[in-house]
PDB file of C-alpha atoms in Angstrom:
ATOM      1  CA  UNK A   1      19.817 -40.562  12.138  1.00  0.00           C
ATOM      2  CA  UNK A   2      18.997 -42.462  15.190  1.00  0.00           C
ATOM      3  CA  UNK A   3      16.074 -40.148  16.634  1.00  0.00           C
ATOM      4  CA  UNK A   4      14.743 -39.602  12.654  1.00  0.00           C
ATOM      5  CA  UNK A   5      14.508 -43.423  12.727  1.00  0.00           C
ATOM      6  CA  UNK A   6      14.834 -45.238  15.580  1.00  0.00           C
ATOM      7  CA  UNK A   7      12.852 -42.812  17.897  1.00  0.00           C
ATOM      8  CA  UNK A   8       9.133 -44.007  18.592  1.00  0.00           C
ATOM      9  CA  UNK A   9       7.040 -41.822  21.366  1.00  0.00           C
ATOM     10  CA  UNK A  10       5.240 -43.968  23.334  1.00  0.00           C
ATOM     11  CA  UNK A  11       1.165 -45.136  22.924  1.00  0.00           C
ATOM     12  CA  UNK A  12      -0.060 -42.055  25.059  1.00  0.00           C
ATOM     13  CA  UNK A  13       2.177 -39.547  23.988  1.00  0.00           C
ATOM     14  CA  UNK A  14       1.555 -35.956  24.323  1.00  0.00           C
ATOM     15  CA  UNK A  15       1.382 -34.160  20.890  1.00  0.00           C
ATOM     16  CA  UNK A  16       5.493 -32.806  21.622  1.00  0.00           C
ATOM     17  CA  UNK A  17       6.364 -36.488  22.187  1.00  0.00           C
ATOM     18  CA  UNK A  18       4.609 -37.436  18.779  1.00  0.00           C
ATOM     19  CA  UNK A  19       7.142 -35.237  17.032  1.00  0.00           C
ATOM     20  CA  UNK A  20      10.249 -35.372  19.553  1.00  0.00           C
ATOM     21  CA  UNK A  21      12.264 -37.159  17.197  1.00  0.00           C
ATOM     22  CA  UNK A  22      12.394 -34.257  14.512  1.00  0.00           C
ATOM     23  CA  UNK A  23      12.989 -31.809  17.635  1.00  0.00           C
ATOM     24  CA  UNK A  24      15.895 -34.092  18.715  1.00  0.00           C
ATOM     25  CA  UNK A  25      17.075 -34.014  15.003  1.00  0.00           C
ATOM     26  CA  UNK A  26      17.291 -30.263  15.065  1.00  0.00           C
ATOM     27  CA  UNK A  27      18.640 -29.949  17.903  1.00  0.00           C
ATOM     28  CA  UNK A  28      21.849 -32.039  17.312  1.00  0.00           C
ATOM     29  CA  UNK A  29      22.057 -30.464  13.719  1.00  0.00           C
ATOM     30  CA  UNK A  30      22.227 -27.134  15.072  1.00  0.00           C
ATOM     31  CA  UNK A  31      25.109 -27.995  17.157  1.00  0.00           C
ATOM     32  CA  UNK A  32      26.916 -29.305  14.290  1.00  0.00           C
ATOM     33  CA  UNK A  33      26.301 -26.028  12.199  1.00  0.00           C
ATOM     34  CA  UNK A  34      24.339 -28.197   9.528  1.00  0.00           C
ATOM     35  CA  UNK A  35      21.794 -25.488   9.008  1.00  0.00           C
ATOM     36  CA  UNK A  36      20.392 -26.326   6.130  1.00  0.00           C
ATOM     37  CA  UNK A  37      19.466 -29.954   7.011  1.00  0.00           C
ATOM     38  CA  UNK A  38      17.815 -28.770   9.785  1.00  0.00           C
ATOM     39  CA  UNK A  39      15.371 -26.505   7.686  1.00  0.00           C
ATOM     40  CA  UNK A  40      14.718 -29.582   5.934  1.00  0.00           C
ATOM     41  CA  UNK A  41      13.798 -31.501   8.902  1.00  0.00           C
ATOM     42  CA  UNK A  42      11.506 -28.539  10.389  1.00  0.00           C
ATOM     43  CA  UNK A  43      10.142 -28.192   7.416  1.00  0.00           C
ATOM     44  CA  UNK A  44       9.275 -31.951   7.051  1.00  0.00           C
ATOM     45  CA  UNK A  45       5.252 -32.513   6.170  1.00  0.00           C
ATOM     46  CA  UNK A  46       3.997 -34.487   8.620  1.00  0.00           C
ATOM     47  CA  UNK A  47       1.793 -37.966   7.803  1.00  0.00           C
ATOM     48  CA  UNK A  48      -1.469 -37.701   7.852  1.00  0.00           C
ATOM     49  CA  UNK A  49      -4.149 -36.617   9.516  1.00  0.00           C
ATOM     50  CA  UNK A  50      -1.804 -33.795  10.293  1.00  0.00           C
ATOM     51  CA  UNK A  51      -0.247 -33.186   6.622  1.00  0.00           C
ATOM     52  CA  UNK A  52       1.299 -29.730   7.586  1.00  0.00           C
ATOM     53  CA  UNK A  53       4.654 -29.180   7.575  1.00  0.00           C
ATOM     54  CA  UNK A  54       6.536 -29.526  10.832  1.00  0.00           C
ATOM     55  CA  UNK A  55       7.089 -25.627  12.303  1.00  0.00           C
ATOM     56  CA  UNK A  56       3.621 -24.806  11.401  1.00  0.00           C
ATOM     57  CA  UNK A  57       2.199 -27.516  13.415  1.00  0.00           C
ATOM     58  CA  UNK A  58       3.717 -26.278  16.239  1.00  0.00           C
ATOM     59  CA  UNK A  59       2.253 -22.808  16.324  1.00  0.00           C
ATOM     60  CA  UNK A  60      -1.115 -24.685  15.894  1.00  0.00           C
ATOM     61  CA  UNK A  61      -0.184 -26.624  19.245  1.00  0.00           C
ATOM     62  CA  UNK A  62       0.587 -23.674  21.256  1.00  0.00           C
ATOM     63  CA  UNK A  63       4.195 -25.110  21.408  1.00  0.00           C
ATOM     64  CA  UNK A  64       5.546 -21.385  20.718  1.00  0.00           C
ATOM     65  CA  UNK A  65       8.875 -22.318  23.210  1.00  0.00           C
ATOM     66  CA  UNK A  66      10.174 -24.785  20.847  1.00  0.00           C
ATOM     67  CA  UNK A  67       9.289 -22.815  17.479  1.00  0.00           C
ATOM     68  CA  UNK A  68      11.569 -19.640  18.648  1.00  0.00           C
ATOM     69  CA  UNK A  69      14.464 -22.473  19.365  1.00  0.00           C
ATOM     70  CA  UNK A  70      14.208 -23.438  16.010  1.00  0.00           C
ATOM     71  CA  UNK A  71      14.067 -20.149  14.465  1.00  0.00           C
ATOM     72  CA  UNK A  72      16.708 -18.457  16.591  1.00  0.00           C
ATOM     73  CA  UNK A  73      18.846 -21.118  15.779  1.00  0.00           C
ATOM     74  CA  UNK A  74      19.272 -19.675  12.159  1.00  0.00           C
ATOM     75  CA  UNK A  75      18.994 -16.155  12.798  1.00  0.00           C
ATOM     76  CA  UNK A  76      22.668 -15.087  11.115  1.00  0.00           C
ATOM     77  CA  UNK A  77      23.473 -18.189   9.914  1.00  0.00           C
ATOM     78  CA  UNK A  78      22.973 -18.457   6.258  1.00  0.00           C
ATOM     79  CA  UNK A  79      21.867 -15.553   4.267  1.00  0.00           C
ATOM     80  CA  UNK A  80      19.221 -12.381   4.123  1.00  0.00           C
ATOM     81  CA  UNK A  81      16.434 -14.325   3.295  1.00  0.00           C
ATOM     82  CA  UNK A  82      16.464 -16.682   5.738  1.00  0.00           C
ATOM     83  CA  UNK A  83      17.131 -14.342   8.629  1.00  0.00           C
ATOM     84  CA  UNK A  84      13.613 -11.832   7.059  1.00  0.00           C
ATOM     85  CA  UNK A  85      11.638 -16.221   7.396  1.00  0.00           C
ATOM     86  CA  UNK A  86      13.227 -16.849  10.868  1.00  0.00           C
ATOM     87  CA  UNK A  87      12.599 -12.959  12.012  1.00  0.00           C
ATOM     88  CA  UNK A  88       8.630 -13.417  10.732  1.00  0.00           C
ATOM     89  CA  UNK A  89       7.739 -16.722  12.573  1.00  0.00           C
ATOM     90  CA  UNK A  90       9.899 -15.306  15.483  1.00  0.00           C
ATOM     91  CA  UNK A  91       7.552 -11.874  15.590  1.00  0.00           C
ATOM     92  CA  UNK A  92       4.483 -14.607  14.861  1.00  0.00           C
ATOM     93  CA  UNK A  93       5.704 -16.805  17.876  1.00  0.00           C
ATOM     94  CA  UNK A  94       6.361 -13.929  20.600  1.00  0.00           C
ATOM     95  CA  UNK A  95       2.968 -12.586  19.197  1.00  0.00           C
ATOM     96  CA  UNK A  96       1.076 -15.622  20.387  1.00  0.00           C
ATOM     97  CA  UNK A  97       3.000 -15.463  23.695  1.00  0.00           C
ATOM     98  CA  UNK A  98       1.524 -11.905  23.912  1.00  0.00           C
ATOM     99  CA  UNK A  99       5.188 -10.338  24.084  1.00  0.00           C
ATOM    100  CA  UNK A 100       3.924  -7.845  21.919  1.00  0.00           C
ATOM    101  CA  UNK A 101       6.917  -5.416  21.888  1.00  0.00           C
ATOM    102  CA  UNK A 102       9.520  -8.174  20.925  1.00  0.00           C
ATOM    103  CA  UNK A 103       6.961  -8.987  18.396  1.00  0.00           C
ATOM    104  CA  UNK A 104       6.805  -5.808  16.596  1.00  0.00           C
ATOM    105  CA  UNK A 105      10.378  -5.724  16.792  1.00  0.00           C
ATOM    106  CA  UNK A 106      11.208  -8.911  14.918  1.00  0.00           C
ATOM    107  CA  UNK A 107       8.626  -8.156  12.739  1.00  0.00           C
ATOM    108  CA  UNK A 108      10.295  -4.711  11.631  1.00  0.00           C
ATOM    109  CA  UNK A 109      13.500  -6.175  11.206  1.00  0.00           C
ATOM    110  CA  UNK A 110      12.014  -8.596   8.766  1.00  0.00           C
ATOM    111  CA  UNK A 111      10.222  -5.736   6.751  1.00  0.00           C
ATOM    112  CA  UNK A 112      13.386  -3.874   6.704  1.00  0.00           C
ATOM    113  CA  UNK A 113      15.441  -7.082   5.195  1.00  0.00           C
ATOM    114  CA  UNK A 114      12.605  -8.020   2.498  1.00  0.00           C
ATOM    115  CA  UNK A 115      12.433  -4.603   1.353  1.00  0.00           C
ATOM    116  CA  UNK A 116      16.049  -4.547   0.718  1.00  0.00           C
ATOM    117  CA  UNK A 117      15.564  -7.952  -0.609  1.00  0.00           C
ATOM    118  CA  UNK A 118      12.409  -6.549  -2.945  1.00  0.00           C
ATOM    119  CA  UNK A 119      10.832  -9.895  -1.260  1.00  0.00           C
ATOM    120  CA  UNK A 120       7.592  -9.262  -1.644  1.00  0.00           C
ATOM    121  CA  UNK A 121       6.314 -12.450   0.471  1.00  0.00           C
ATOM    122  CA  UNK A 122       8.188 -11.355   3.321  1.00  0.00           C
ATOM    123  CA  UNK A 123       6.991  -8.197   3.190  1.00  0.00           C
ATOM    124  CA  UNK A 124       3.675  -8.836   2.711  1.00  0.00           C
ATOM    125  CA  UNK A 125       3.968 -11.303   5.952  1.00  0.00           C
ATOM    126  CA  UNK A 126       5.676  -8.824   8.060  1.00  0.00           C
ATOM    127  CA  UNK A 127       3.290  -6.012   7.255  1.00  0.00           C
ATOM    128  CA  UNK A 128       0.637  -8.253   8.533  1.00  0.00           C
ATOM    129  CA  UNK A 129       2.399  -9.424  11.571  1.00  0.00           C
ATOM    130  CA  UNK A 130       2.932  -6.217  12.239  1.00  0.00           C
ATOM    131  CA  UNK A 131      -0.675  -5.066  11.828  1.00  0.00           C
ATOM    132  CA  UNK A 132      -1.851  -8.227  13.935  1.00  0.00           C
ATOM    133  CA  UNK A 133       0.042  -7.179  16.547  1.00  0.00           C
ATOM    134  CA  UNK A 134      -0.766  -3.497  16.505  1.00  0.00           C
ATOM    135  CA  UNK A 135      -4.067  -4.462  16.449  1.00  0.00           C
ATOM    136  CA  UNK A 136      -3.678  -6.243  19.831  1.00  0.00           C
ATOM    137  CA  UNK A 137      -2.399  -3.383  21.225  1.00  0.00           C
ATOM    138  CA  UNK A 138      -5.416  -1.329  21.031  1.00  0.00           C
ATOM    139  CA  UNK A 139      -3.458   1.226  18.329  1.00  0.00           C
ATOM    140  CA  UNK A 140      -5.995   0.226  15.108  1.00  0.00           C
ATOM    141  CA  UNK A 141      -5.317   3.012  12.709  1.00  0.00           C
ATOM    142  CA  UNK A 142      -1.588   2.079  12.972  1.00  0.00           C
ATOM    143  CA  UNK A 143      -2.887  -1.552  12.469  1.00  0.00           C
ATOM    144  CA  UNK A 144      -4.756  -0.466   9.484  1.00  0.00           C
ATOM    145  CA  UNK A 145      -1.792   1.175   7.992  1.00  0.00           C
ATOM    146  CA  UNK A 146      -0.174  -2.476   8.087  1.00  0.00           C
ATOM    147  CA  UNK A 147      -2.719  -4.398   6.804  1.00  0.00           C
ATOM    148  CA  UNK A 148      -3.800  -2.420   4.375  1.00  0.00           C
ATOM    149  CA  UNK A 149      -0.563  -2.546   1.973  1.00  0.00           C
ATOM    150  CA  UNK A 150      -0.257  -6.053   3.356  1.00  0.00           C
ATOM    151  CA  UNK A 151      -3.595  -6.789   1.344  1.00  0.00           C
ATOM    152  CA  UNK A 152      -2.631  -4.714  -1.635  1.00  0.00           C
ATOM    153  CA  UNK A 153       0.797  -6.947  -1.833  1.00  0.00           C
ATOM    154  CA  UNK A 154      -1.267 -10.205  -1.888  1.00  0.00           C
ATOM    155  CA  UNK A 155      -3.378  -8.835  -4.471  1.00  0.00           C
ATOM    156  CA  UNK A 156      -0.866  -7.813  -6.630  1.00  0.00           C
ATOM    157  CA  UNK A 157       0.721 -11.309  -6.366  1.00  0.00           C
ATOM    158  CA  UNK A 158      -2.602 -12.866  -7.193  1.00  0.00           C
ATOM    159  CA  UNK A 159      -1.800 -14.939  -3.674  1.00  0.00           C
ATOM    160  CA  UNK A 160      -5.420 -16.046  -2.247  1.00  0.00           C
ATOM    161  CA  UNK A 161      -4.197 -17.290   1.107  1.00  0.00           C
ATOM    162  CA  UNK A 162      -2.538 -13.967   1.664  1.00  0.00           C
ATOM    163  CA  UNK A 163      -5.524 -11.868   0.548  1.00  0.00           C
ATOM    164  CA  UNK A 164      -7.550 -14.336   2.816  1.00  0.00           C
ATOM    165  CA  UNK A 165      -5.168 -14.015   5.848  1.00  0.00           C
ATOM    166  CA  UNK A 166      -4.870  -9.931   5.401  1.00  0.00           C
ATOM    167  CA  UNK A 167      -8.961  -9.556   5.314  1.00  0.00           C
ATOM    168  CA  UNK A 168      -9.761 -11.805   7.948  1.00  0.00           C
ATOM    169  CA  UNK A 169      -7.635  -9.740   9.985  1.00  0.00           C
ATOM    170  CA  UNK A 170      -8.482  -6.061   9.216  1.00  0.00           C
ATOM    171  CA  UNK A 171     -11.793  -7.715   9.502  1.00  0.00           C
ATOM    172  CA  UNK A 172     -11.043  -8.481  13.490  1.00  0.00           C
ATOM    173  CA  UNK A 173      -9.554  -4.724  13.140  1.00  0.00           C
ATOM    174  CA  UNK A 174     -12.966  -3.335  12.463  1.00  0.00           C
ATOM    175  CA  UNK A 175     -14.310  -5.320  14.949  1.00  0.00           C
ATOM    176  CA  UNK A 176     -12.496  -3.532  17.357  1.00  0.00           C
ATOM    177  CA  UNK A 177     -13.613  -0.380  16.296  1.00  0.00           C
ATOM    178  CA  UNK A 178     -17.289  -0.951  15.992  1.00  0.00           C
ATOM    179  CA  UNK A 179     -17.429  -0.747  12.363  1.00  0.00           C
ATOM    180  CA  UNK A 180     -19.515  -4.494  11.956  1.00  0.00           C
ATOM    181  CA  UNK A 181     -20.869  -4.246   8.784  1.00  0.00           C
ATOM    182  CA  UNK A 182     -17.435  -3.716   7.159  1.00  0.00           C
ATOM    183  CA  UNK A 183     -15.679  -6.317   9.281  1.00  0.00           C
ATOM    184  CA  UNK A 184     -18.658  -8.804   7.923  1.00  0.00           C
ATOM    185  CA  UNK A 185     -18.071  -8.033   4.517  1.00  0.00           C
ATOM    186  CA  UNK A 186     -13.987  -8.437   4.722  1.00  0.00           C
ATOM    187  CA  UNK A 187     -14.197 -11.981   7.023  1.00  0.00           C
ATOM    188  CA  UNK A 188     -16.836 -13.358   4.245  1.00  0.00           C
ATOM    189  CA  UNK A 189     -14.627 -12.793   1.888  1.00  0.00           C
ATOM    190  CA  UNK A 190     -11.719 -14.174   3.697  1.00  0.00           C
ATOM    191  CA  UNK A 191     -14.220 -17.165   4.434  1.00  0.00           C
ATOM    192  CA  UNK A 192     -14.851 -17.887   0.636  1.00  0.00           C
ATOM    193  CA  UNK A 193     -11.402 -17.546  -0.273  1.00  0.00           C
ATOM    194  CA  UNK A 194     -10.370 -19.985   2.568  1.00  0.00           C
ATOM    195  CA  UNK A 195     -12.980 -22.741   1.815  1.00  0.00           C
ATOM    196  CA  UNK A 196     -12.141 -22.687  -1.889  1.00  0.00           C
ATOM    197  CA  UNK A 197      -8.491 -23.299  -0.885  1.00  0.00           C
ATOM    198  CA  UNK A 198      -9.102 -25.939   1.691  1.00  0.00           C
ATOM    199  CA  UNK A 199      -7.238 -23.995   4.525  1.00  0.00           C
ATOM    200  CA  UNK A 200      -9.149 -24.955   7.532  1.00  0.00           C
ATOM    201  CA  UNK A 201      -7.195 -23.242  10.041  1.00  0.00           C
ATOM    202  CA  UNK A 202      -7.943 -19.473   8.124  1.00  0.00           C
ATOM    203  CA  UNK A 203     -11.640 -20.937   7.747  1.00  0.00           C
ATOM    204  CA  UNK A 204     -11.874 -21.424  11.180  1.00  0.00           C
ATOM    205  CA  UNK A 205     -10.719 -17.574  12.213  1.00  0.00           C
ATOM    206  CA  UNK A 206     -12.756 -15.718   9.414  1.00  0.00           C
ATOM    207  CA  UNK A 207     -15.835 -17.759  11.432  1.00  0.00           C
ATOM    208  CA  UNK A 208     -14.519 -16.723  14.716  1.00  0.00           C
ATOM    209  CA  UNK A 209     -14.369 -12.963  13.595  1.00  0.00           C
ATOM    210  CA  UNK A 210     -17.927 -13.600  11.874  1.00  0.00           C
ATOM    211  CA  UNK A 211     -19.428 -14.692  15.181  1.00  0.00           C
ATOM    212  CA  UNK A 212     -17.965 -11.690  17.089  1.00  0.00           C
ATOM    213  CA  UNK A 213     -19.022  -9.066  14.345  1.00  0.00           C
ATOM    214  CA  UNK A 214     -22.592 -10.757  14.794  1.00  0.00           C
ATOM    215  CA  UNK A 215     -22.759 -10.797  18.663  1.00  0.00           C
ATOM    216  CA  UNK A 216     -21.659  -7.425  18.636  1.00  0.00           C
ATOM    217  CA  UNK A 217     -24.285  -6.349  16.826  1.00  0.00           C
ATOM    218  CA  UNK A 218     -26.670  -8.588  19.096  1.00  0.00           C
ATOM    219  CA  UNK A 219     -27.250 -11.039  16.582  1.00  0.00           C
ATOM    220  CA  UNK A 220     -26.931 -13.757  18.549  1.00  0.00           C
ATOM    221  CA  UNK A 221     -28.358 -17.100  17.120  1.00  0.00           C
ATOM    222  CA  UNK A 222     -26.036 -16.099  13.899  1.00  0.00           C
ATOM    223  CA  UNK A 223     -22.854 -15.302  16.509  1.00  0.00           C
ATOM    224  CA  UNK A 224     -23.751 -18.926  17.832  1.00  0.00           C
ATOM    225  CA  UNK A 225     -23.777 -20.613  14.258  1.00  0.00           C
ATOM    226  CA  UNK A 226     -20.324 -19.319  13.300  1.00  0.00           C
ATOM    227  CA  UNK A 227     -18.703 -20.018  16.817  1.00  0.00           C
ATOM    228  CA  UNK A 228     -19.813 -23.560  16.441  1.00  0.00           C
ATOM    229  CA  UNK A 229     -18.395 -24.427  13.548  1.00  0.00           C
ATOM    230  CA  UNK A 230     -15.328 -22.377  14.003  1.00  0.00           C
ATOM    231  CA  UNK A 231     -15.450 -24.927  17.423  1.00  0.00           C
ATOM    232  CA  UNK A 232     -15.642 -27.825  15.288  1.00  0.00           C
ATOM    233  CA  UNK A 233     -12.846 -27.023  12.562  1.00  0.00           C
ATOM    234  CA  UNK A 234     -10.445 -26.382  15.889  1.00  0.00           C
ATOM    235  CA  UNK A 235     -11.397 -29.575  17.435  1.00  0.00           C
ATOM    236  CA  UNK A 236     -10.763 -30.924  14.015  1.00  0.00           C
ATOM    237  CA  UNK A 237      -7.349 -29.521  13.588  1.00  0.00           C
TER     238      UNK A 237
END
């Protein structure tokens, strides 16, 4: 109670300091074994101009440390469910930390849980994760054979963001393999579907993946064009 409302960072604080006091929270509810309050703290919106819930705005900070604390923190603690969420923003976490390995291999556990679980939001996430990181490893058929059901899931649950996440990456995917013209038709699709739901962080990589398809094909006042903006929506966020 006293860091959720007596703790104020200071005028110049870094962006951690600005949300130490939910950290702090966490911290001393996971010593306590009050698991579920501490979900509810992590997955506290924060006020504007940030308006995005707690956990997630870490991962946009590059603060991928304290993320994995919070998640590994639950892992085994409640039920299923909750271990396939805290396994997927583990594999997401390590990802970003280019541990690729452990990354795969929290994201497999997840897939296995959620398919027991006939979760279809978990699996759809962990398929993706898993083609994501695939993809980084330079193995982009096995990618594809992630991603691929990954979009088909989001489809089939008429869930936009998902379809929007799942294109914009097998559009990086072709990318990688030199197929442009298919990687610009999947990322401007991903790119309508994220402007017409306001998600500015998906906007900004279905640009990024734009401006490489377009470079790569030596386009390069249209490569330019996306990259800025995709600068300016980053900046923004």
């Amino acid at each position: 109670i006293n860091w959720l409302t007596n703790y104020k960072p200071p005028q110049d604080a870094s962006n951690l300091d600005k949300v130490r006091g939910y950290l702090e929270t966490c911290h001393h509810l996971f010593v306590v074994a009050a698991w579920k309050e501490a979900i509810a703290v992590f997955s506290t919106r924060l006020n504007p101009p940030l308006d995005r819930e707690l956990h997630l705005q870490l991962t946009l900070w590059g603060y991928y440390r304290e993320k994995i604390e919070l998640y590994g923190n639950l892992l085994g603690k409640l039920d299923s469910r909750i271990d396939a969420t805290s396994l997927n923003n583990l594999g997401g976490a390590y990802f970003a930390m280019r541990d690729y390995e452990i990354a795969i291999e929290y994201h497999q556990k997840s897939l296995v849980i959620a398919r027991e679980l006939k979760d279809l939001a978990e699996t759809e996430l962990a398929l993706r994760g898993l083609g994501i990181t695939y993809s980084y490893k330079g193995e982009y058929e096995i990618a594809i054979s992630h991603l691929q059901p990954s979009l088909e899931i989001a489809q089939n649950r008429k869930d936009s963001a998902g379809v929007g996440h799942s294109l914009s990456s097998l559009g990086e995917v072709y990318n990688s393999q030199g197929k442009y013209q298919q990687a610009i038709a999947a990322c401007e699709q991903s790119l309508t579907i994220s402007r017409s739901l306001g998600d500015r962080e998906a906007e900004g990589v279905a640009l990024g993946n734009l401006g490489a398809a377009y470079v790569y094909l030596g386009d390069y006042e249209q490569g330019i064009n996306y990259y800025q903006q995709d600068l300016e929506i980053a900046r923004k966020i």
